[in-house]
C-alpha positions as a Python dict, from the first residue, in 0.01 Angstrom:
ca = {
    (1, 'M'): (0, 0, 0),
    (2, 'D'): (-154, 243, 248),
    (3, 'K'): (-354, 115, 543),
    (4, 'I'): (-681, 231, 695),
    (5, 'S'): (-836, 139, 1030),
    (6, 'Y'): (-1164, -46, 1064),
    (7, 'T'): (-1324, 263, 1225),
    (8, 'E'): (-1213, 487, 937),
    (9, 'M'): (-1356, 235, 690),
    (10, 'L'): (-1697, 256, 860),
    (11, 'K'): (-1689, 637, 832),
    (12, 'I'): (-1619, 612, 458),
    (13, 'L'): (-1907, 366, 417),
    (14, 'D'): (-2143, 608, 593),
    (15, 'Q'): (-2037, 898, 366),
    (16, 'C'): (-2104, 721, 34),
    (17, 'R'): (-2482, 684, 49),
    (18, 'Y'): (-2673, 585, -264),
    (19, 'Q'): (-2872, 872, -421),
    (20, 'S'): (-2787, 1114, -139),
    (21, 'S'): (-2413, 1160, -193),
    (22, 'D'): (-2188, 1236, -490),
    (23, 'E'): (-1901, 1038, -335),
    (24, 'T'): (-1821, 688, -458),
    (25, 'L'): (-1589, 418, -330),
    (26, 'S'): (-1396, 119, -455),
    (27, 'I'): (-1402, -192, -240),
    (28, 'T'): (-1265, -546, -235),
    (29, 'F'): (-1424, -804, -8),
    (30, 'L'): (-1458, -1179, 38),
    (31, 'K'): (-1800, -1333, -25),
    (32, 'C'): (-1946, -1570, 236),
    (33, 'D'): (-2284, -1735, 296),
    (34, 'R'): (-2281, -1983, 583),
    (35, 'K'): (-2644, -2091, 533),
    (36, 'R'): (-2587, -2191, 171),
    (37, 'G'): (-2230, -2306, 225),
    (38, 'T'): (-2102, -2081, -52),
    (39, 'G'): (-1844, -1808, -78),
    (40, 'G'): (-1470, -1775, -83),
    (41, 'Q'): (-1464, -1558, -395),
    (42, 'W'): (-1303, -1215, -397),
    (43, 'Q'): (-1527, -943, -533),
    (44, 'T'): (-1410, -598, -636),
    (45, 'I'): (-1641, -306, -709),
    (46, 'E'): (-1459, -11, -865),
    (47, 'K'): (-1736, 247, -840),
    (48, 'G'): (-2007, 195, -580),
    (49, 'Q'): (-2225, 351, -314),
    (50, 'I'): (-2379, 205, 0),
    (51, 'C'): (-2751, 124, -22),
    (52, 'G'): (-3013, 17, 231),
    (53, 'L'): (-3077, -342, 337),
    (54, 'P'): (-3336, -500, 566),
    (55, 'Y'): (-3265, -449, 937),
    (56, 'S'): (-3198, -818, 995),
    (57, 'V'): (-2900, -794, 758),
    (58, 'R'): (-2757, -489, 935),
    (59, 'E'): (-2770, -677, 1268),
    (60, 'N'): (-2534, -935, 1113),
    (61, 'E'): (-2275, -664, 1042),
    (62, 'M'): (-2357, -652, 673),
    (63, 'R'): (-2400, -362, 434),
    (64, 'G'): (-2534, -332, 83),
    (65, 'I'): (-2349, -176, -208),
    (66, 'V'): (-2470, -70, -550),
    (67, 'N'): (-2225, -113, -836),
    (68, 'L'): (-2285, 211, -1027),
    (69, 'D'): (-2142, 62, -1348),
    (70, 'S'): (-2383, -234, -1363),
    (71, 'G'): (-2662, -130, -1121),
    (72, 'L'): (-2625, -461, -933),
    (73, 'K'): (-2685, -456, -557),
    (74, 'T'): (-2472, -685, -339),
    (75, 'A'): (-2463, -751, 36),
    (76, 'F'): (-2126, -794, 207),
    (77, 'H'): (-1998, -861, 559),
    (78, 'I'): (-1806, -560, 690),
    (79, 'Q'): (-1569, -796, 872),
    (80, 'L'): (-1463, -942, 533),
    (81, 'V'): (-1362, -613, 368),
    (82, 'F'): (-999, -634, 255),
    (83, 'E'): (-951, -303, 77),
    (84, 'I'): (-1137, 26, 41),
    (85, 'N'): (-1037, 312, -190),
    (86, 'G'): (-700, 145, -253),
    (87, 'K'): (-617, 120, 118),
    (88, 'R'): (-584, -207, 307),
    (89, 'V'): (-819, -241, 607),
    (90, 'F'): (-678, -350, 944),
    (91, 'K'): (-853, -406, 1276),
}
């Protein structure tokens, strides 16, 4: 499996903007919500684009992604991204 740096991952996320870019991405990340005490599930989105979230979420190093197959929007922590476009993320 190929590897990609954390910095390169952030560049890919910035390129795949919802409704302003034709590029899509596939991503696998771990879900986590400390306030609710939930998470620990792996989530994979095969065809998605990054969408906007409230500023308070962005301060917590989170991004939003729209699953283009289902239309569902999901927030994820960028520190918990495991794989993007088939490449494993390392720090």
